CSV table of C-alpha atoms in Angstrom, one decimal:
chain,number,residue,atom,x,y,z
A,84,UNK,CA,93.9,66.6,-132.4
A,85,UNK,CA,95.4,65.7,-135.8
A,86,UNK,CA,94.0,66.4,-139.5
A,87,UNK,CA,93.0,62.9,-140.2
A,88,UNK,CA,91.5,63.8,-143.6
A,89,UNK,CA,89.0,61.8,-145.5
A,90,UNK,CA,90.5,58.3,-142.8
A,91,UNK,CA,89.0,59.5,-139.6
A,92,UNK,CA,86.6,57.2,-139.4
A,93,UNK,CA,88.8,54.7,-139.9
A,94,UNK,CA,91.4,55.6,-137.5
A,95,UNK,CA,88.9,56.6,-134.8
A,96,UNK,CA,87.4,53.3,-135.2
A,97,UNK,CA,90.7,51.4,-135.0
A,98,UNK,CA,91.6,53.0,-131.8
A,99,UNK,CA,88.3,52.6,-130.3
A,100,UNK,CA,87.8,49.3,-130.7
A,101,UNK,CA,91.4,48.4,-129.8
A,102,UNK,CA,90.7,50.6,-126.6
A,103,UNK,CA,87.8,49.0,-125.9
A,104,UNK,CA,89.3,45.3,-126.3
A,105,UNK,CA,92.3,46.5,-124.2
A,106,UNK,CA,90.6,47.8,-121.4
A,107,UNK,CA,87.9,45.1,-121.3
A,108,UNK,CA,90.7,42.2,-120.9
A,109,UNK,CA,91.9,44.1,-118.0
A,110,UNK,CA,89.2,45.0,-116.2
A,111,UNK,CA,87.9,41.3,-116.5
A,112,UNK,CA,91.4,40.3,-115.5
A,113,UNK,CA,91.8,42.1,-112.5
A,114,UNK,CA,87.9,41.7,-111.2
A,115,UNK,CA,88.5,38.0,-111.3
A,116,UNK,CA,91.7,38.0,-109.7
A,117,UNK,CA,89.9,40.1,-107.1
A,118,UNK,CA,87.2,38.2,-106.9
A,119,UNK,CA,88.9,34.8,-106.4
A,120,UNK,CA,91.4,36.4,-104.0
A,121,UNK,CA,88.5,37.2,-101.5
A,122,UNK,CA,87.3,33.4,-102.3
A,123,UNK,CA,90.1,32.0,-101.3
A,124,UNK,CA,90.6,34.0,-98.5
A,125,UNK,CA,87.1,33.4,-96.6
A,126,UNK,CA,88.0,29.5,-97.8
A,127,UNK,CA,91.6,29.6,-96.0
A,128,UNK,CA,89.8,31.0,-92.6
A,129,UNK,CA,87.4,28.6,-92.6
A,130,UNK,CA,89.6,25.9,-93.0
A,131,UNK,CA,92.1,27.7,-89.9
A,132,UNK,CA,88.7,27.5,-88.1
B,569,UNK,CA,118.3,29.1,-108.4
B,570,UNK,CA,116.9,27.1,-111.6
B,571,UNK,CA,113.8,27.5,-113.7
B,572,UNK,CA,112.4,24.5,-112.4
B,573,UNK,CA,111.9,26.0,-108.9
B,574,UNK,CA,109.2,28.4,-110.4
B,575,UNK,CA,107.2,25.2,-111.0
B,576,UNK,CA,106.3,25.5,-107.2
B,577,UNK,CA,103.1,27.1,-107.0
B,578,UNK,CA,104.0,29.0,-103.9
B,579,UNK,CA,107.6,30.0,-105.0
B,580,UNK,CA,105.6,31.3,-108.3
B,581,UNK,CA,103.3,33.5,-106.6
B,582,UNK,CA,106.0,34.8,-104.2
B,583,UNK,CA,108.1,35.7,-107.3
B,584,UNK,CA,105.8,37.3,-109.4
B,585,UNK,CA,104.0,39.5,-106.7
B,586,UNK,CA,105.9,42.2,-107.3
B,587,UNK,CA,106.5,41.7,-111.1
B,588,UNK,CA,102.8,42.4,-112.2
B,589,UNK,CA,102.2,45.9,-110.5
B,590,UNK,CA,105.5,46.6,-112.2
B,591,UNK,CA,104.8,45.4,-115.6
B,592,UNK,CA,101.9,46.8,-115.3
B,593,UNK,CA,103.2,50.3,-115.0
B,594,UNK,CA,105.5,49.8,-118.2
B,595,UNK,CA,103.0,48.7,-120.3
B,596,UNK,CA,100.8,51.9,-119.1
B,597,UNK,CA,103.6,53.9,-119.9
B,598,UNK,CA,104.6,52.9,-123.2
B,599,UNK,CA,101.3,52.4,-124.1
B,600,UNK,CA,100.8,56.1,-123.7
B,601,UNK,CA,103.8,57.2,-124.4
B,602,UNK,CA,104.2,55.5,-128.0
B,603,UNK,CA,100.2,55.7,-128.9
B,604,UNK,CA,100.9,59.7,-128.6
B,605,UNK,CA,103.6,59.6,-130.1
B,606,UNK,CA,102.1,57.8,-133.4
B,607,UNK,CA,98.7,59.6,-133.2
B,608,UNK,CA,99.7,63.3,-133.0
B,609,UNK,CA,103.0,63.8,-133.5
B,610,UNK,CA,104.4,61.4,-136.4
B,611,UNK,CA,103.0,62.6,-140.1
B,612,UNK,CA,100.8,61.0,-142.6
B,613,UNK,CA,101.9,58.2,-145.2
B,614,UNK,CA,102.3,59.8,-148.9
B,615,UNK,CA,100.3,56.9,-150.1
B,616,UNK,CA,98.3,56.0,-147.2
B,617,UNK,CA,97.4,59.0,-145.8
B,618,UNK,CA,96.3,59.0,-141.8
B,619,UNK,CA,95.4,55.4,-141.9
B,620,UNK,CA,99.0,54.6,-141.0
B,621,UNK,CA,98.3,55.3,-137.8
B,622,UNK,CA,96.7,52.4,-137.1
B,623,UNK,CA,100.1,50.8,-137.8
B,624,UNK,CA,100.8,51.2,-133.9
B,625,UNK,CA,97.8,49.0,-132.6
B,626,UNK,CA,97.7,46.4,-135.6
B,627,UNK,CA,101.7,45.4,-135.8
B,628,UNK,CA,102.5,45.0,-132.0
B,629,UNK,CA,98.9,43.2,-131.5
B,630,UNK,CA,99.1,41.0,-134.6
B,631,UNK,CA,103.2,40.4,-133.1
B,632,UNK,CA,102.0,39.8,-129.8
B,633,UNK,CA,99.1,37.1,-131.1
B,634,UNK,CA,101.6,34.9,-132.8
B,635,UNK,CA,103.8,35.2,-129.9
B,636,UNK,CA,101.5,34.3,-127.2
B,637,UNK,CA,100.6,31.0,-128.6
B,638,UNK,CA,104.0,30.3,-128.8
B,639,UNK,CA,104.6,31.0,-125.3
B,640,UNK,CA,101.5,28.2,-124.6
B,641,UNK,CA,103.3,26.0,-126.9
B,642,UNK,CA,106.1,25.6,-125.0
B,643,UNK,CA,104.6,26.0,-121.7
B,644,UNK,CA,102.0,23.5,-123.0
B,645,UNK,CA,105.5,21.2,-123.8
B,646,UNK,CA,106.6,21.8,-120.1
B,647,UNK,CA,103.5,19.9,-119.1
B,648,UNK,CA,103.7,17.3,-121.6
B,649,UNK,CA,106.9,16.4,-120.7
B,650,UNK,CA,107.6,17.4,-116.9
B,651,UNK,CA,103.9,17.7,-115.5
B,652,UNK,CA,104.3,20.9,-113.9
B,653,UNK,CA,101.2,22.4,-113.2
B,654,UNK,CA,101.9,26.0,-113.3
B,655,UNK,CA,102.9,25.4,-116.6
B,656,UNK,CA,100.0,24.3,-117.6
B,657,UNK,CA,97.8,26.9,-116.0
B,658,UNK,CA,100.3,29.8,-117.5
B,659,UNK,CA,99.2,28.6,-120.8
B,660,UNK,CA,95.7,28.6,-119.9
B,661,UNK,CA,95.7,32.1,-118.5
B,662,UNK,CA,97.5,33.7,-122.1
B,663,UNK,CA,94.9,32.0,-124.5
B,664,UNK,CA,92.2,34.6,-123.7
B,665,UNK,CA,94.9,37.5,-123.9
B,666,UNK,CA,96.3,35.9,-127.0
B,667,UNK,CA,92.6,35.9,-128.6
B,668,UNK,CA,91.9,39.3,-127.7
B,669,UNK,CA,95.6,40.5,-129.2
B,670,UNK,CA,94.7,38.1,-132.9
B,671,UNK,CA,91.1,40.4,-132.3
B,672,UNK,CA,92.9,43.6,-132.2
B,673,UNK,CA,95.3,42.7,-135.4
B,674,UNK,CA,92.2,41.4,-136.9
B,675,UNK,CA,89.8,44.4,-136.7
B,676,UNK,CA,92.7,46.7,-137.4
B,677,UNK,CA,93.7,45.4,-140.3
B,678,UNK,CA,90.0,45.3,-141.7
B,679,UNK,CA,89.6,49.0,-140.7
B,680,UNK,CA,92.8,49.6,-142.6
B,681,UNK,CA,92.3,47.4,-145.5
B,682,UNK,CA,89.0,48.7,-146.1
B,683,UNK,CA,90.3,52.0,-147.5
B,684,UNK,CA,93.4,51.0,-148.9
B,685,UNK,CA,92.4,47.9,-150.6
B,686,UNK,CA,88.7,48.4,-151.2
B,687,UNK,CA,87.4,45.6,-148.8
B,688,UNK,CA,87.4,44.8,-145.4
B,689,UNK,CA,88.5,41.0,-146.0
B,690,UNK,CA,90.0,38.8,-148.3
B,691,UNK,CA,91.2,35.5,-148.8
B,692,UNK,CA,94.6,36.2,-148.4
B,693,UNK,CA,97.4,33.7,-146.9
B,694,UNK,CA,98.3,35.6,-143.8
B,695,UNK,CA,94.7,36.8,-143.0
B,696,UNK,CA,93.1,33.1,-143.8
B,697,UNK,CA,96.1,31.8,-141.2
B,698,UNK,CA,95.4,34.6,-138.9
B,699,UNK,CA,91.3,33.8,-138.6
B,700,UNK,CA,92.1,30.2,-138.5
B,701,UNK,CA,94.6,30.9,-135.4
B,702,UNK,CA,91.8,33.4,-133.8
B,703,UNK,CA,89.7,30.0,-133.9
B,704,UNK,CA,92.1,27.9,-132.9
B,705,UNK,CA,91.9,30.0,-129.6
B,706,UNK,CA,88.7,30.4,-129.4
B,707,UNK,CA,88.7,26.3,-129.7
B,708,UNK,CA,91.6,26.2,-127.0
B,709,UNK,CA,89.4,28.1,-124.2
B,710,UNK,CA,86.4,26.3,-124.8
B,711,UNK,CA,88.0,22.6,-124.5
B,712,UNK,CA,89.6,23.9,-120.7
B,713,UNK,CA,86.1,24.8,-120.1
B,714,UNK,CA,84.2,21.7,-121.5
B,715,UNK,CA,86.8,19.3,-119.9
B,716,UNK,CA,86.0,19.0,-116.1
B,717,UNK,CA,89.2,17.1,-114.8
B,718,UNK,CA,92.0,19.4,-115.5
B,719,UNK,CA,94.9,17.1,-116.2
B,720,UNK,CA,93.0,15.6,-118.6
B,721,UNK,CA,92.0,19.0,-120.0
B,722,UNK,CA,96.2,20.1,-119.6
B,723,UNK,CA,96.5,17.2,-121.7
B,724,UNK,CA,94.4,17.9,-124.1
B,725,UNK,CA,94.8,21.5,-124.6
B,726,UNK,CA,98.3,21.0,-124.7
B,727,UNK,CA,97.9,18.9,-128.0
B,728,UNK,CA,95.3,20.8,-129.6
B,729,UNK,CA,98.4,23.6,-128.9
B,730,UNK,CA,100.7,22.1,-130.4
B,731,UNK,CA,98.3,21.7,-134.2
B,732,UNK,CA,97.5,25.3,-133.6
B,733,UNK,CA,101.1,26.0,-134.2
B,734,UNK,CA,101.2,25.3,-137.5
B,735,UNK,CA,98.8,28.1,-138.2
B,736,UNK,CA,100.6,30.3,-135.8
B,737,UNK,CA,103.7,29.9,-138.2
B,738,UNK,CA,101.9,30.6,-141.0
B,739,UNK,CA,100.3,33.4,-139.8
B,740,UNK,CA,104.0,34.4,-139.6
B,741,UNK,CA,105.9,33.5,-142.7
B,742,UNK,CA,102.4,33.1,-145.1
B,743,UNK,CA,103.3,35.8,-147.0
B,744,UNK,CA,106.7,34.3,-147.9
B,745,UNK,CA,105.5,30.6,-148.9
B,746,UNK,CA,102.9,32.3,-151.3
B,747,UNK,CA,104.3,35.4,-152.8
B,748,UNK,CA,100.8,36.4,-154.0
B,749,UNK,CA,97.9,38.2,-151.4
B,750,UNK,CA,97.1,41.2,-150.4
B,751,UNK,CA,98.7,41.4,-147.2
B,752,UNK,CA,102.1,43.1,-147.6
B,753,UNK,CA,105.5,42.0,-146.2
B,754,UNK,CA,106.6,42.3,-142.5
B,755,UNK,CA,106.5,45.9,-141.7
B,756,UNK,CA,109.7,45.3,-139.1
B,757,UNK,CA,113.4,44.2,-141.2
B,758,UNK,CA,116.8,44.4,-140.6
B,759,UNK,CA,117.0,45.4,-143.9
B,760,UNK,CA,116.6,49.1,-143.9
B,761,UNK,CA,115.7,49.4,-147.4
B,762,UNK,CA,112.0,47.2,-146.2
B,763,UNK,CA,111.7,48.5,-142.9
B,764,UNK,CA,109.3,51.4,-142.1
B,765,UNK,CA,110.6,55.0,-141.9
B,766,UNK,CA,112.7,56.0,-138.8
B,767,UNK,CA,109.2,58.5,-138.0
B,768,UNK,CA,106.8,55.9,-137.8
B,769,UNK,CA,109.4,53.3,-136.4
B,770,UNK,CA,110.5,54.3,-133.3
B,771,UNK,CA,107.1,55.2,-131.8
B,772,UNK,CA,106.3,51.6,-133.6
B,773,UNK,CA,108.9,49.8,-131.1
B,774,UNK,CA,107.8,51.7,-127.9
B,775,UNK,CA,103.7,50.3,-128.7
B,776,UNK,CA,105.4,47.1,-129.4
B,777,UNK,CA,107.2,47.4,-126.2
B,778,UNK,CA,104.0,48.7,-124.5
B,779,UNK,CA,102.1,45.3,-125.7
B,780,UNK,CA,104.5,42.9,-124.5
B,781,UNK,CA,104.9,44.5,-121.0
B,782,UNK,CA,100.7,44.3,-120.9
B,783,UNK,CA,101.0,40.7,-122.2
B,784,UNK,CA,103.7,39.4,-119.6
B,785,UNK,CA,101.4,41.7,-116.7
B,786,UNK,CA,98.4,39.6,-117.6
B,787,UNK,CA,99.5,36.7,-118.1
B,788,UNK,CA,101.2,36.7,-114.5
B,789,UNK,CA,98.4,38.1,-112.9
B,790,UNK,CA,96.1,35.3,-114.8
B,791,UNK,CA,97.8,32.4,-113.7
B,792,UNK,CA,98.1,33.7,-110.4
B,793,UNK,CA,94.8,33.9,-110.4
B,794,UNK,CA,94.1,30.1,-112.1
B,795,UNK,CA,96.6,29.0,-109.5
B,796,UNK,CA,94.4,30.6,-106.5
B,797,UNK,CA,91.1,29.0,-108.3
B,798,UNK,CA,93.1,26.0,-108.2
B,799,UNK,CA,93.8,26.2,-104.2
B,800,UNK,CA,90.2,26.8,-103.9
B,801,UNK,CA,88.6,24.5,-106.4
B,802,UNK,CA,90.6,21.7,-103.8
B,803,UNK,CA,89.3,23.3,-100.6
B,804,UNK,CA,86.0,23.4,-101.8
B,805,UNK,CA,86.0,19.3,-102.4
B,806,UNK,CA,87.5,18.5,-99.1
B,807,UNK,CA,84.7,21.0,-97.3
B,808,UNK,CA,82.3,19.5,-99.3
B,809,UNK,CA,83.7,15.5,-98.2
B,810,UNK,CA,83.8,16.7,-94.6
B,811,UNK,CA,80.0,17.3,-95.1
B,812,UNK,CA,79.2,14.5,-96.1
């Protein structure tokens, strides 16, 4: 870990947030994708019969 | 094969398949790679001490912000003027990445102004432009949301994209219509003399490199997704006539 100096809080706090933002978007992105995958899956079949 | 064929929802999704686990793994990689790179192994600023680390999230996500909402302005364009639907729904899926990438730049440069310039905001050109274009998307999502038939909320999205531009430009070139602010010039010239050091500028274009690869993964795997809500939104209406 790096010597931050009297700025650690700020830089912890820059890439901890960022992180969290980041990782939020894709983990939203790829449950819905899931999500309406499986929809229109079970739709499709129903519709084949 | 032209552009135009990519307009055909199934010729979309058959194309970009493979391009999202792909991009997907470049952006992890540079991501990594070039946010290692800047945290532990490039030094500290003379002037600014460690806080120019933060250099590595704020410039790529503030650069990526801009960006985005031009790629829904002319997307946005393609609809106005050639009703393609994908186009449309392309746009749609980067507004909420290009909200969370005008976040990121905005937080970032708070956290970093705070200690440099002794206050986490100010009324500066590019940060005014910048809050006004994080509301401008904010303002985009909402209207796809609040407008229930979506050609009518393509259209309308579509022009409220094409005002927010103006703010997307300034959040760009603010700093060089009003030469007064806080905000400093672009950190990224061709002119070496303004450009950041080589040490903090390679690892600079390899988090640059990381965001756009995250960008174009989520934006293809968003408007896949819009395109499959889309299929099932239709499917849905004709069960739900067959019922009744």
């Amino acid at each position: 870990m790096p010597d931050l100096g009297r700025y650690a809080l700020e830089v912890s706090l820059a890439y901890g947030l960022s992180a969290v933002l980041i990782l939020g978007l894709v983990v939203l992105s790829v449950a819905r994708a899931a999500r309406v995958a499986r929809a229109l899956d079970r739709a499709e079949a129903r519709r084949n019969g | 094969m032209s552009l135009w064929s990519y307009a055909n929802p199934v010729r979309f999704m058959g194309a970009t398949r493979p391009l999202v686990p792909i991009l997907g793994a470049v952006a992890g990689v540079c991501l990594v790679l070039g946010l290692a790179w800047g945290f532990f192994f490039t030094p500290d600023d003379y002037r600014q001490g460690s806080t120019v680390k933060i250099i590595y999230l704020h410039v790529p996500a503030a650069l990526m912000a801009i960006n985005a909402w031009f790629m829904m302005l002319v997307a946005s364009l393609v609809w106005l003027v050639r009703r393609h639907h994908v186009s449309a729904l392309a746009a749609r899926a980067a507004a909420p990445v290009g909200l969370t990438m005008t976040l990121i730049a905005l937080v970032t440069g708070a956290v970093w102004g705070q200690p440099m310039w002794g206050t986490w905001w100010a009324w500066d050109p590019r940060l005014t432009a910048f809050l006004i274009l994080f509301l401008f998307y904010l303002g985009y999502i909402a209207l796809w949301e609040a407008v229930e038939e979506p050609d009518a909320a393509a259209d309308l999205t579509s022009v409220l994209c094409l005002v927010g531009s103006v703010f997307a430009v300034l959040s760009r070139y603010a700093v060089n219509f009003w030469n007064q602010g806080l905000h400093q010039g672009a950190s990224l010239s061709l002119d070496a003399e303004t450009n950041v050091a080589d040490v903090f500028y390679y690892p600079l274009l390899v988090c640059i490199a990381g965001f756009v690869a995250l960008f174009g993964a989520l934006v293809l795997l968003r408007t896949r997704t819009e395109i499959r809500a889309r299929r099932l939104h239709v499917l849905r209406l004709r069960e739900r006539m067959a019922d009744a």
